[in-house]
PDB file of C-alpha atoms in Angstrom:
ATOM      1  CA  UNK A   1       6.047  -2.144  -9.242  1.00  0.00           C
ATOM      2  CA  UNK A   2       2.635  -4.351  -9.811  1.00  0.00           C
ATOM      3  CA  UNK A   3       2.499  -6.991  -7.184  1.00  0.00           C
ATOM      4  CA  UNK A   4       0.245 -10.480  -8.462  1.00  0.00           C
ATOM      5  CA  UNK A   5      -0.865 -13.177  -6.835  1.00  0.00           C
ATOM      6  CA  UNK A   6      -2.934 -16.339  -7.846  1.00  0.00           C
ATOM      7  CA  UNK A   7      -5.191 -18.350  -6.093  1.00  0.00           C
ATOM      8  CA  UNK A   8      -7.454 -21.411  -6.975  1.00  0.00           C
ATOM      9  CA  UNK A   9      -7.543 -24.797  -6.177  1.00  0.00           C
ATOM     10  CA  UNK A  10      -4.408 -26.580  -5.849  1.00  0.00           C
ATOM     11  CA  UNK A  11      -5.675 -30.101  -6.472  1.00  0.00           C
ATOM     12  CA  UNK A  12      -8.315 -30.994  -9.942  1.00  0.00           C
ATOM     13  CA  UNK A  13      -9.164 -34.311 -11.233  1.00  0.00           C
ATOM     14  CA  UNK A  14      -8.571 -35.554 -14.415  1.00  0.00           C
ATOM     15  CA  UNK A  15     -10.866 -34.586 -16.949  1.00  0.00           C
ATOM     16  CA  UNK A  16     -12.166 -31.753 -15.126  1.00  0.00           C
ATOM     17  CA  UNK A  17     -11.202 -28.169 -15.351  1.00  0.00           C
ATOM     18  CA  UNK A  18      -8.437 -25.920 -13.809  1.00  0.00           C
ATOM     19  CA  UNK A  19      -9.543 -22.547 -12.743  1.00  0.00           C
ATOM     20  CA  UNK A  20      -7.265 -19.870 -11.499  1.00  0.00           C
ATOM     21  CA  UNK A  21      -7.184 -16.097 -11.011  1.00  0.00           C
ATOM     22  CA  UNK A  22      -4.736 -13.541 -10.569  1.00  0.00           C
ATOM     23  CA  UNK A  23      -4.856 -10.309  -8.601  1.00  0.00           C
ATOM     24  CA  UNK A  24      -3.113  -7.593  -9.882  1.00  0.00           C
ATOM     25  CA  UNK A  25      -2.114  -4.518  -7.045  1.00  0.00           C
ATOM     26  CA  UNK A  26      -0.158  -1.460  -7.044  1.00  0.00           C
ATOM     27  CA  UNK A  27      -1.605  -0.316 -10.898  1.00  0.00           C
ATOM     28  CA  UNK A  28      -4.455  -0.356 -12.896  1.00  0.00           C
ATOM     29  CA  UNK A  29      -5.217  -2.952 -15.672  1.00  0.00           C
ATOM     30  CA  UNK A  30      -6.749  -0.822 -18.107  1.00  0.00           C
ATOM     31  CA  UNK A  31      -3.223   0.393 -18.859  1.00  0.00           C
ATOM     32  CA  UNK A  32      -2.632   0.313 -22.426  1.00  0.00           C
ATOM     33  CA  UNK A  33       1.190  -0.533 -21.314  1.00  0.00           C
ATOM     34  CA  UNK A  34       0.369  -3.518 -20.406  1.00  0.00           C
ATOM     35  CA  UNK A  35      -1.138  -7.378 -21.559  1.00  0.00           C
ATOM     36  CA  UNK A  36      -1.410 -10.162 -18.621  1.00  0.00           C
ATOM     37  CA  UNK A  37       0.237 -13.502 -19.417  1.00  0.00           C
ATOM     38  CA  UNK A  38      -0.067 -17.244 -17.229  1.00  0.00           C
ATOM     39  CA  UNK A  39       2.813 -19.320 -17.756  1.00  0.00           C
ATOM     40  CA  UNK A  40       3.289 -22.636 -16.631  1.00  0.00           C
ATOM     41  CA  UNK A  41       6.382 -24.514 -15.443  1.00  0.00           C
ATOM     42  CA  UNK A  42       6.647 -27.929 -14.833  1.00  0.00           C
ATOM     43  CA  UNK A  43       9.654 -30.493 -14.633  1.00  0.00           C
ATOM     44  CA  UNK A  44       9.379 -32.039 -18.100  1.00  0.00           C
ATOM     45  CA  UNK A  45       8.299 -29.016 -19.898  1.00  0.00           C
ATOM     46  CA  UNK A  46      10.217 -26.551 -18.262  1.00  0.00           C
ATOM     47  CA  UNK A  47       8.733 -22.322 -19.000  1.00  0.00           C
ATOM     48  CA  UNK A  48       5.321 -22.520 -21.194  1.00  0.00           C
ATOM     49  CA  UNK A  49       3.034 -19.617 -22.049  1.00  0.00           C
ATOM     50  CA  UNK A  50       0.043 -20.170 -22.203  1.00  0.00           C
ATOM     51  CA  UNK A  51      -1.201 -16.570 -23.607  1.00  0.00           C
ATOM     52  CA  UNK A  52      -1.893 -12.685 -22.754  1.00  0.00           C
ATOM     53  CA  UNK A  53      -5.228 -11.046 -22.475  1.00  0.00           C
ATOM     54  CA  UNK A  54      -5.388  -7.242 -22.273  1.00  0.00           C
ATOM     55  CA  UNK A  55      -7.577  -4.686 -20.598  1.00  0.00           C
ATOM     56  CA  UNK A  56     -10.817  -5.029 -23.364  1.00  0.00           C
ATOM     57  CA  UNK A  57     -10.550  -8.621 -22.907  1.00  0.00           C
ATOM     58  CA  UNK A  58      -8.487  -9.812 -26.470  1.00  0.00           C
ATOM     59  CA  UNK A  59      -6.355 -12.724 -26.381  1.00  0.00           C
ATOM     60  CA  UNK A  60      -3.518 -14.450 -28.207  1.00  0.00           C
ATOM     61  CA  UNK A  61      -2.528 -17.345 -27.085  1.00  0.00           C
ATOM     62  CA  UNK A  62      -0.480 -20.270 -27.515  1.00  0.00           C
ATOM     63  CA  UNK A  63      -1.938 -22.428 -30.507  1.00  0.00           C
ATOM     64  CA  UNK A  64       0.716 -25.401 -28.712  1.00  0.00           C
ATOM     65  CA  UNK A  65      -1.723 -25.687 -25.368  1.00  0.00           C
ATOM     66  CA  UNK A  66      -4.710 -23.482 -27.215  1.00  0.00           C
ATOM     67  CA  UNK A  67      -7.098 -26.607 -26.644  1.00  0.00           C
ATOM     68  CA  UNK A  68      -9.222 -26.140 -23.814  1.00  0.00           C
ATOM     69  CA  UNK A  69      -8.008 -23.249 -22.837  1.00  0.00           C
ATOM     70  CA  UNK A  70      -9.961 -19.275 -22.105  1.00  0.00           C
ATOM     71  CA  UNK A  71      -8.160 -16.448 -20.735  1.00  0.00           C
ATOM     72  CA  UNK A  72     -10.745 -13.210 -19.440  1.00  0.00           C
ATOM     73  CA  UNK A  73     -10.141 -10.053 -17.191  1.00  0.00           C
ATOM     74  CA  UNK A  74     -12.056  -8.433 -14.930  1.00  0.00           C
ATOM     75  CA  UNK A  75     -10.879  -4.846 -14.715  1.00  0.00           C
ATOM     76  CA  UNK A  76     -13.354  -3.869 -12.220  1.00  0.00           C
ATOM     77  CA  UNK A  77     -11.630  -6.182  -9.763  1.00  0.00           C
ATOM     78  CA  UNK A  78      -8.548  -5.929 -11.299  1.00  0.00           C
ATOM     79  CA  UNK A  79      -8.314  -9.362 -11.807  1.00  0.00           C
ATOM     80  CA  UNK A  80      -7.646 -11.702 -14.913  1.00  0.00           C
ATOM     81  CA  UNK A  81      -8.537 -15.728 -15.024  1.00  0.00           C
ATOM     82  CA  UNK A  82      -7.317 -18.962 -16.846  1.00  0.00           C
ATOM     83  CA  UNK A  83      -9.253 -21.714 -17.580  1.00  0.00           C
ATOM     84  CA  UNK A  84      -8.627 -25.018 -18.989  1.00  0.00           C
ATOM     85  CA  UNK A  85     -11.221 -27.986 -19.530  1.00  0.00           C
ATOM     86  CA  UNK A  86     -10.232 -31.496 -19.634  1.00  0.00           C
ATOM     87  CA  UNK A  87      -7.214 -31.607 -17.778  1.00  0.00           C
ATOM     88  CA  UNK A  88      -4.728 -34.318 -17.332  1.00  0.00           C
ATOM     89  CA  UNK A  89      -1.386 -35.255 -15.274  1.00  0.00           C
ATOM     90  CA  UNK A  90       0.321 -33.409 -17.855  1.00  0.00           C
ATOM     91  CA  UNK A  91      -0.769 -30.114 -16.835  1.00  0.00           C
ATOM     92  CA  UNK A  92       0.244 -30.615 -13.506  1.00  0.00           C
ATOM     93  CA  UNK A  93       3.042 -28.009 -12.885  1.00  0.00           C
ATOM     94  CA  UNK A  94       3.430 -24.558 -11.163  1.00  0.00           C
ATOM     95  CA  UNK A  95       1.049 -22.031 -12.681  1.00  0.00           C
ATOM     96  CA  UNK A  96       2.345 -18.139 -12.644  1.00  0.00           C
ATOM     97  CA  UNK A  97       0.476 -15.157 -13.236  1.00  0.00           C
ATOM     98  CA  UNK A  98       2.734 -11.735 -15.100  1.00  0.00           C
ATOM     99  CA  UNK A  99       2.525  -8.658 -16.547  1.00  0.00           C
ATOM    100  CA  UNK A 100       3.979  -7.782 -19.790  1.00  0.00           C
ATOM    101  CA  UNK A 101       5.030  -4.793 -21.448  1.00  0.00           C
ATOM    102  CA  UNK A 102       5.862  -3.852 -24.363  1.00  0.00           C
ATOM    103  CA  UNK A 103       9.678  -2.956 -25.436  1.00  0.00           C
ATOM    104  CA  UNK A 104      11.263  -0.889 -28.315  1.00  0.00           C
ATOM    105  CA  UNK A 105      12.225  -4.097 -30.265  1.00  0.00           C
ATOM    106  CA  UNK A 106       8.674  -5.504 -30.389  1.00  0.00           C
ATOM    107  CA  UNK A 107       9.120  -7.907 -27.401  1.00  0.00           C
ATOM    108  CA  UNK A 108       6.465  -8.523 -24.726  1.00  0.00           C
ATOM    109  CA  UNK A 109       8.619  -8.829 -21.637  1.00  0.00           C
ATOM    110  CA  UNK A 110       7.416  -9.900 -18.457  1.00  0.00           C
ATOM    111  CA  UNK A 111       8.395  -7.563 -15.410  1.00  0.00           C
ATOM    112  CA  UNK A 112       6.065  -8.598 -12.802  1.00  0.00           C
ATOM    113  CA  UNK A 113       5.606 -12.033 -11.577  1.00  0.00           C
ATOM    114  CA  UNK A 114       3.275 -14.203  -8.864  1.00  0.00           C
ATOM    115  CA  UNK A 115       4.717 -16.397  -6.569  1.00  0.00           C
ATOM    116  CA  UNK A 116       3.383 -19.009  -8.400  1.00  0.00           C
ATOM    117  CA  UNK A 117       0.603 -22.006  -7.721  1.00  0.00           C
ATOM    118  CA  UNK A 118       1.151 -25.668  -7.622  1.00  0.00           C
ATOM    119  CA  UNK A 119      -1.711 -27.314  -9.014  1.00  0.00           C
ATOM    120  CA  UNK A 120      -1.446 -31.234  -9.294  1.00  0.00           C
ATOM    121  CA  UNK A 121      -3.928 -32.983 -11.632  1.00  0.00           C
ATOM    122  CA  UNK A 122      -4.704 -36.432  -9.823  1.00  0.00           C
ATOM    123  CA  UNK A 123      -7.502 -38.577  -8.918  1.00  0.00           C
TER     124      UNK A 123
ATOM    125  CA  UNK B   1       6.802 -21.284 -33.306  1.00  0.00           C
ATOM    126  CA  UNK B   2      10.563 -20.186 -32.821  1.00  0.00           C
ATOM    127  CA  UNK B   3      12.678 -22.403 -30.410  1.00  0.00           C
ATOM    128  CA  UNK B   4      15.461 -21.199 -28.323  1.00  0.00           C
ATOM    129  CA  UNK B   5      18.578 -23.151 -27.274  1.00  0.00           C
ATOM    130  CA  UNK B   6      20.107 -22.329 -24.516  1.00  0.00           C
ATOM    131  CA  UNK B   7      24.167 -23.745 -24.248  1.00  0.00           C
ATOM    132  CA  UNK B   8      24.963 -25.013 -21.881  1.00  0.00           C
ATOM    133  CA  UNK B   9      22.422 -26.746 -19.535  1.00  0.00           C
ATOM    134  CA  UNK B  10      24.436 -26.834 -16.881  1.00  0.00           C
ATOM    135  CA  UNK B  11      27.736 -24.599 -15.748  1.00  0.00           C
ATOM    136  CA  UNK B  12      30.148 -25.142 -12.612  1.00  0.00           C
ATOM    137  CA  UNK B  13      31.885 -21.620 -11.667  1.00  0.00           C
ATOM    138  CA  UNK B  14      33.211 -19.574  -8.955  1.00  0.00           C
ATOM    139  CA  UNK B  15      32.232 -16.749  -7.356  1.00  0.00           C
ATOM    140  CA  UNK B  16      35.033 -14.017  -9.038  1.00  0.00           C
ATOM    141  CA  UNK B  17      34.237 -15.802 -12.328  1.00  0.00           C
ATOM    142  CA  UNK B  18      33.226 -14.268 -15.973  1.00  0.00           C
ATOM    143  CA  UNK B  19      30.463 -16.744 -17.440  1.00  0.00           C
ATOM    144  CA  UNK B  20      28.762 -16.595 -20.697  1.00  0.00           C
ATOM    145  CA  UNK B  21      25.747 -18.437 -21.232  1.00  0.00           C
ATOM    146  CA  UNK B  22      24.574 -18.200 -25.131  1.00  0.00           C
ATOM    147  CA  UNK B  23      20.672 -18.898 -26.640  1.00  0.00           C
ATOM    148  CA  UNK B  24      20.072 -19.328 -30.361  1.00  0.00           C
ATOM    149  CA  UNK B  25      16.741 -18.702 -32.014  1.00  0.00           C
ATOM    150  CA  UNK B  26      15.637 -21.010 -34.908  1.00  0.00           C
ATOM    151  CA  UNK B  27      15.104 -18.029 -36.679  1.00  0.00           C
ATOM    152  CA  UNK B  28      16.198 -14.665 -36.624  1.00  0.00           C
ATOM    153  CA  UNK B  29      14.331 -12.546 -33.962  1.00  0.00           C
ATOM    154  CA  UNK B  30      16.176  -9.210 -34.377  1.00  0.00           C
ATOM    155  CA  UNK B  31      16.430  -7.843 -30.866  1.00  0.00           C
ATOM    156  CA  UNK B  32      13.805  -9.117 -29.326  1.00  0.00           C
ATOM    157  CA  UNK B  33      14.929 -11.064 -26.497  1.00  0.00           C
ATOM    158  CA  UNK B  34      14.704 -11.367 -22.720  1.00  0.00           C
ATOM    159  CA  UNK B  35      16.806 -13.062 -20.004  1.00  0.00           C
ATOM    160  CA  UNK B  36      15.567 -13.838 -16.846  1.00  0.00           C
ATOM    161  CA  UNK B  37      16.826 -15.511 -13.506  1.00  0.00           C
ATOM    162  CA  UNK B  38      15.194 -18.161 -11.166  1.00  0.00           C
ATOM    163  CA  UNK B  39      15.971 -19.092  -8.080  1.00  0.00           C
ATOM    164  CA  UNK B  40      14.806 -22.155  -6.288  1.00  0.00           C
ATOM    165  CA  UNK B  41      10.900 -21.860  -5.126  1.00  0.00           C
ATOM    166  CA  UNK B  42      10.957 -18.264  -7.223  1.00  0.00           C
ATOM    167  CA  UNK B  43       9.576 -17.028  -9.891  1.00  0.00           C
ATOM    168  CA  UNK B  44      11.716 -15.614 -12.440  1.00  0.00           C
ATOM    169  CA  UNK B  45      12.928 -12.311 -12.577  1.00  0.00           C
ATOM    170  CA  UNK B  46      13.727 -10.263 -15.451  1.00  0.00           C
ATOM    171  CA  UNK B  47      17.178  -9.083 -15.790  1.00  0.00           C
ATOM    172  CA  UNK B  48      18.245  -8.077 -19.425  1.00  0.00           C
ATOM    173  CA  UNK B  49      15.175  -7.179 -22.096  1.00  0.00           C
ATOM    174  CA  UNK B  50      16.019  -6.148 -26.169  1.00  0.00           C
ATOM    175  CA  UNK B  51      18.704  -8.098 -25.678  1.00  0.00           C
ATOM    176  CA  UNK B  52      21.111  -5.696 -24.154  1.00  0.00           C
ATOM    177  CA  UNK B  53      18.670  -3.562 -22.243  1.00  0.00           C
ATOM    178  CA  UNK B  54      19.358  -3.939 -18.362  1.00  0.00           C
ATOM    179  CA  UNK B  55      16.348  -3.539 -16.097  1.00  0.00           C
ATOM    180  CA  UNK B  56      15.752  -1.244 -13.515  1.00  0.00           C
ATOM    181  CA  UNK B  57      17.900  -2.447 -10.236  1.00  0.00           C
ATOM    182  CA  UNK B  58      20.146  -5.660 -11.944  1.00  0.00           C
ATOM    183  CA  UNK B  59      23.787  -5.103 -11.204  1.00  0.00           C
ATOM    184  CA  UNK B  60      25.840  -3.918 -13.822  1.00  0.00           C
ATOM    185  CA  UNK B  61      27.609  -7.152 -13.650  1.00  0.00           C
ATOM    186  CA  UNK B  62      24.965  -8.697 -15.830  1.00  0.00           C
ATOM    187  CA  UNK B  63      25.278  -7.587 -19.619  1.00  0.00           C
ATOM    188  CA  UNK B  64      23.563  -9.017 -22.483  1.00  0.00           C
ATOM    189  CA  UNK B  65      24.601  -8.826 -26.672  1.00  0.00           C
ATOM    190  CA  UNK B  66      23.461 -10.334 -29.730  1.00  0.00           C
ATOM    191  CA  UNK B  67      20.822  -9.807 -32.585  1.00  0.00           C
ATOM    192  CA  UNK B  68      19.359 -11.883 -35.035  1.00  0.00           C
ATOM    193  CA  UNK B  69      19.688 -15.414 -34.213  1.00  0.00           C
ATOM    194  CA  UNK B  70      22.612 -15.447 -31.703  1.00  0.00           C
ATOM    195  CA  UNK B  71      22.681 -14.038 -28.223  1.00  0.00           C
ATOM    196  CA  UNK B  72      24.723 -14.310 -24.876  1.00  0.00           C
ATOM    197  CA  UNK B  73      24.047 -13.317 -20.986  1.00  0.00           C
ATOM    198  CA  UNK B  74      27.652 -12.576 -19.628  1.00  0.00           C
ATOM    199  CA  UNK B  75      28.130 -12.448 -15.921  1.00  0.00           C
ATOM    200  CA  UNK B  76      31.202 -10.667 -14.982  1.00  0.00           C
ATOM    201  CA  UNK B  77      32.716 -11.345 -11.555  1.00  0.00           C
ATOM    202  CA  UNK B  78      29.961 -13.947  -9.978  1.00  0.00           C
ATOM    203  CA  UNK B  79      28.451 -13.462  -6.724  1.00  0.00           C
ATOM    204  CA  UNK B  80      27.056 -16.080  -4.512  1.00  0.00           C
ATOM    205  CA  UNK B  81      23.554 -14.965  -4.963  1.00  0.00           C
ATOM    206  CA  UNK B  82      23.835 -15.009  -8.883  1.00  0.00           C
ATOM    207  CA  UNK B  83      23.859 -19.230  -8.479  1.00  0.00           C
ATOM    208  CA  UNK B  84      20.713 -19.726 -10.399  1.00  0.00           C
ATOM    209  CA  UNK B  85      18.846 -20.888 -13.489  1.00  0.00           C
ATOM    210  CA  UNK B  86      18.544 -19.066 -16.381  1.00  0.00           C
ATOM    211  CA  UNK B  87      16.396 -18.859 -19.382  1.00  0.00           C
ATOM    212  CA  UNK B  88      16.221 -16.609 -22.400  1.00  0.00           C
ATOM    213  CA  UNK B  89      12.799 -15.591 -23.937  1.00  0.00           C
ATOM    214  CA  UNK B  90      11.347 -14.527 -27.040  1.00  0.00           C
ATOM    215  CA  UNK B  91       8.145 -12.565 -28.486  1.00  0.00           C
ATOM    216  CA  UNK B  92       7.528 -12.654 -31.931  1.00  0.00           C
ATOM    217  CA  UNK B  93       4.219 -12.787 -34.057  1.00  0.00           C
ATOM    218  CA  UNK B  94       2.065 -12.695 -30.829  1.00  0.00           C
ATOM    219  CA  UNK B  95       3.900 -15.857 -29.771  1.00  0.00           C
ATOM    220  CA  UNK B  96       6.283 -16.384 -27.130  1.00  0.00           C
ATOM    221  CA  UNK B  97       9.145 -19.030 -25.707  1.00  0.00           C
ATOM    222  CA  UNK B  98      11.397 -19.424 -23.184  1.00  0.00           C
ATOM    223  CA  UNK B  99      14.720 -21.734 -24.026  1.00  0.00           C
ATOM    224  CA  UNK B 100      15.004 -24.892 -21.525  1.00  0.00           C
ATOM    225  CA  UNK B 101      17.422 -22.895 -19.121  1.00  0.00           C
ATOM    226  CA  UNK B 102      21.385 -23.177 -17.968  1.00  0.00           C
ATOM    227  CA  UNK B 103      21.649 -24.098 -14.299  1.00  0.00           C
ATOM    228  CA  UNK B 104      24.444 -22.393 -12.720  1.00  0.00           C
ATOM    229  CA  UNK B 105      26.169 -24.049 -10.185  1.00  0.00           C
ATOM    230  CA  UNK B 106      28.881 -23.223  -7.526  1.00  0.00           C
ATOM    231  CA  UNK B 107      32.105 -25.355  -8.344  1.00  0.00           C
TER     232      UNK B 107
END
């Protein structure tokens, strides 16, 4: 099983931007079985996605919290990053990092999770 | 994008208890759906995928059913670690959503 963990900082101002990166062990990211999501979950908003990026760097993401926001992977690390610009108190919440694979049906489940990182947006 | 509505929010049970926790999609989905479990200060973990497809180490106690726009997560004699929150999930058109959850609580 693919362990992930993300890291970055776990405090940003409003206005400025919210950088984080997850680390992806125990496989390869240049499996074709797999895209890499970030989903956020906060107390009002409960489970959002925020996109997946796969292995040559293509993204979909959600067109709901599109604004601002740039997935990109770094196979060579084995690594893939989320970025969002102008941040405010509403995008405070617990940021995780998953895998996702692709079922029978069409569905991109997630299998693999981080432990998640708190990032509060606060002057 | 396709909402999910998870009935109940909340449900008081026993352990020994059957439970049934339903999700309905705002538009059909087919099979493609995904229930997961959460437990405090966790992130959650996937339990049922194609809507009736178990994963790899989830107790057989946990079945899933439905197609189309109406689903259920049934929990068949509840143990004290299956107190939890769960949500149901769906992928469709490159777009994905998770329904607001159904805490379940020991009565």
């Amino acid at each position: 099983q693919l362990q992930l963990q993300e890291s970055g900082p776990g405090l940003v101002k409003p206005s400025e931007t919210l950088s984080l990166t997850c680390t992806v062990s125990g496989g390869s990211m240049t499996s074709s079985n797999y895209h890499w999501a970030w989903i956020r979950q906060s107390p009002g908003k409960g489970l959002e996605w925020f996109g997946n990026i796969y292995h040559s760097g293509g993204a979909y993401y959600n067109p709901s919290l599109k604004s601002g926001v740039t997935m990109s992977v770094d196979t060579s690390k084995n690594q893939f990053s989320l970025k969002r610009t102008s941040v405010t108190a509403a995008d405070t919440g617990v940021y995780y990092c998953a895998s996702a694979f692709l079922t029978e049906t069409g569905l991109w489940g997630f299998d693999s999770w981080g432990q998640g990182a708190l990032v509060i947006v606060s002057s | 994008a396709i909402q999910l509505t998870q009935s109940p929010s909340s449900l008081s049970a026993s352990v020994g208890d059957r439970v049934t926790i339903t999700c309905r999609a705002s538009q059909g989905i087919g099979g493609a759906l995904a229930w997961y479990q959460q437990k405090p200060g966790k992130p959650p973990q996937l339990l049922i995928y194609d809507a009736s497809t178990l994963e790899n180490g989830v107790p057989s106690r946990f079945s899933g059913s439905g197609s189309g726009t109406d689903f259920t997560l049934s929990i068949s004699g509840l143990h004290p670690e299956d107190f939890a929150t769960y949500y149901c999930q769906q992928f469709s058109d490159y777009q994905c959503t998770f329904g607001q959850g159904t805490k379940l609580e020991i009565k």
